[in-house]
C-alpha positions in Angstrom: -19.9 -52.4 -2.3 -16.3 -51.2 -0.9 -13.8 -49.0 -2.7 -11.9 -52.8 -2.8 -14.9 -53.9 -5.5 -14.0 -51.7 -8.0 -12.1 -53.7 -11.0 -9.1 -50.5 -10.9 -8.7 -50.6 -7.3 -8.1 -54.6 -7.8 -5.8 -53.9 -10.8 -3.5 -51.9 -8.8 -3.6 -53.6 -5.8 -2.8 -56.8 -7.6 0.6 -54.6 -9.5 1.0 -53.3 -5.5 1.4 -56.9 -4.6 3.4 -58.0 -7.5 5.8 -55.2 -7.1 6.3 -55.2 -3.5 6.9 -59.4 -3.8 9.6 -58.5 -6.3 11.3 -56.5 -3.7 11.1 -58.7 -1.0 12.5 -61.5 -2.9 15.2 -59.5 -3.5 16.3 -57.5 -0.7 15.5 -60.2 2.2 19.0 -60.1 3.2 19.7 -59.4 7.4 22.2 -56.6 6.0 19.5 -55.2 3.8 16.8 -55.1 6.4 18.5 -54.5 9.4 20.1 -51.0 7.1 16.4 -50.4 6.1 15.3 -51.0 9.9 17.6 -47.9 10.8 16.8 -45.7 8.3 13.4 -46.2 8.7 13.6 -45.3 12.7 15.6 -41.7 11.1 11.4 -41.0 10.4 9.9 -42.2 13.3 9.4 -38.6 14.4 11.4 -37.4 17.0 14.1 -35.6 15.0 11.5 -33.4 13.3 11.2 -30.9 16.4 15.0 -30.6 16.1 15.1 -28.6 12.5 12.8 -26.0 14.4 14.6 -25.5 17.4 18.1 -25.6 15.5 16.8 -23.0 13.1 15.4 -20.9 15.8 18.9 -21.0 17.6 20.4 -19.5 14.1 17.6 -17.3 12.7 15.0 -16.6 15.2 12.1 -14.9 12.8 12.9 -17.9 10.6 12.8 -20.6 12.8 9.5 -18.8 14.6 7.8 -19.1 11.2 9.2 -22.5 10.3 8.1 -24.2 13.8 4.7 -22.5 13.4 4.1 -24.1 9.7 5.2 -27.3 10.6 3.5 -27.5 13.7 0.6 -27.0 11.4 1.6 -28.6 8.8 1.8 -32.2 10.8 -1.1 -31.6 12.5 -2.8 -31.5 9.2 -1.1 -34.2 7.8 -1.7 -36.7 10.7 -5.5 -35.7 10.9 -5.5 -37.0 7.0 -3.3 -39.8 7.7 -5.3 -41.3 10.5 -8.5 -40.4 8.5 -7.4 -42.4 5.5 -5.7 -44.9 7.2 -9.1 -45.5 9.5 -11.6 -45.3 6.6 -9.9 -47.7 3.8 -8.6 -50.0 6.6 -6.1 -51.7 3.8 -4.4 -54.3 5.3 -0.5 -54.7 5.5 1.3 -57.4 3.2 1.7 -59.8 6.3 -2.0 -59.9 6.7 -2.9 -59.0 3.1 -0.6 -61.8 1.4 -1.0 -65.3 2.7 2.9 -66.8 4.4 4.5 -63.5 4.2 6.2 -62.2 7.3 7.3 -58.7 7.7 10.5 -58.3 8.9 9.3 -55.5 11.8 6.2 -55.3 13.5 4.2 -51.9 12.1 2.7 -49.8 15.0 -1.0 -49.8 13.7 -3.0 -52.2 11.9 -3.6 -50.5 8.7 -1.4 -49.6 5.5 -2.3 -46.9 3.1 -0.7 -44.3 3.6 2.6 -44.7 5.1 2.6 -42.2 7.8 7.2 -42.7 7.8 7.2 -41.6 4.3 4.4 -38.8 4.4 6.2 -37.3 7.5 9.8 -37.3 5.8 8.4 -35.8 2.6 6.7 -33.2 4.7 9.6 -32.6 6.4 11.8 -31.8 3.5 9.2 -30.2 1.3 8.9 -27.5 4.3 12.9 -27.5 4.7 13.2 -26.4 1.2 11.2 -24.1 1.0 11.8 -22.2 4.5 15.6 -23.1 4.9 17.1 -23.6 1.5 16.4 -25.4 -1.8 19.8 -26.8 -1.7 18.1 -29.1 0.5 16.4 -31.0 -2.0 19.3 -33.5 -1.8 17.5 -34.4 1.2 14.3 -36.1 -1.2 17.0 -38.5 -1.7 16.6 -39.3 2.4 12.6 -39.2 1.8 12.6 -41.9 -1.0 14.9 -44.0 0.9 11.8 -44.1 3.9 9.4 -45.4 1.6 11.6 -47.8 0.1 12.7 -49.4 3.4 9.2 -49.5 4.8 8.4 -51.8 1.8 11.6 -53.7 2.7 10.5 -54.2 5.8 7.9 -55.8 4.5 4.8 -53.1 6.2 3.7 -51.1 3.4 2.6 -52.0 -0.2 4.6 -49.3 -3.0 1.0 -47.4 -3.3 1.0 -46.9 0.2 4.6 -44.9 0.1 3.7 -42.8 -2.7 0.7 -41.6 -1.2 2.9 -40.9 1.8 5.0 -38.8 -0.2 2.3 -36.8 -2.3 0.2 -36.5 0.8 3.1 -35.3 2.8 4.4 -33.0 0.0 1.1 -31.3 -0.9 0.0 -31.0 2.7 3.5 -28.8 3.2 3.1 -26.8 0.2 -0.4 -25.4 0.7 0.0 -25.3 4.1 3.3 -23.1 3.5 1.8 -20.8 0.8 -1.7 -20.1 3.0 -0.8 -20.0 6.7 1.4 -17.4 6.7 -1.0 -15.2 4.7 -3.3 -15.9 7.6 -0.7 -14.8 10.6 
């Protein structure tokens, strides 16, 4: 018996599918994907050294503290990320739902979580609380991730909210009990 046997897990993977089909039926429109293609490369990870470094330029204690959390932080978050994502093996829509085509090619194989949308929300969890909480705005940015990577057509809507509690949660505890340990 898998974790994919149990009646609940089938129940919400059959809403997951519903759900994302909805979307796609929607939104398959070459302006609407190619916008969600672009956002979704804003979280592909390269710009997140940049708040560190630009922070460290303008407050150096600050941006030590902030570079040294999310350094953490991600490395955390990736370990649980490829755990999860390497242990359920849940496939993507293309492979999950017969005839559907993704618009983009995902860089693994497997689909819960969504590694885009847990590394935004981590991102602007740790933002607001090291830089400022006017920087919530930016959850507005975070949502938008997960919502274009089920445009796309890689991730199911499950997988993006996990993304975002796994990326919020891992930047909270890891920003209220690392720097009690440095």
């Amino acid at each position: 018996m898998t974790i994919y046997d149990i009646a609940i897990v089938q129940a919400i993977h059959r809403w997951d599918v519903s759900t994302f089909l909805k979307v796609n039926k929607r939104l398959r429109d070459k302006y609407w994907l190619k916008a969600a293609e672009t956002l979704s490369h804003t979280a592909d990870g390269w710009g997140y050294l940049l708040i560190p470094l630009v922070l460290m330029m303008w407050s150096p204690q600050q941006g030590k503290m902030f570079f040294v959390v999310s350094a953490v932080a991600f490395l955390i978050e990736r370990s649980i990320y490829f755990t999860l994502k390497n242990s359920l093996k849940r496939r993507r829509p293309p492979q999950a739902i017969p005839g559907f085509k993704s618009f983009i090619i995902a860089s693994d194989e497997f689909s819960f979580p969504s590694g885009h949308t847990s590394g935004a929300f981590l991102m602007v969890t740790l933002a607001c609380i090291y830089i400022s909480p006017l920087l919530a705005i930016a959850y507005i940015w975070a949502m938008c991730i997960g919502a274009c990577r089920i445009i796309l057509g890689v991730h199911f809507p499950t997988d993006t909210a996990m993304g975002a509690i796994m990326g919020s949660s891992v930047a909270i505890l890891t920003s209220i009990l690392l720097p009690n340990l440095l």
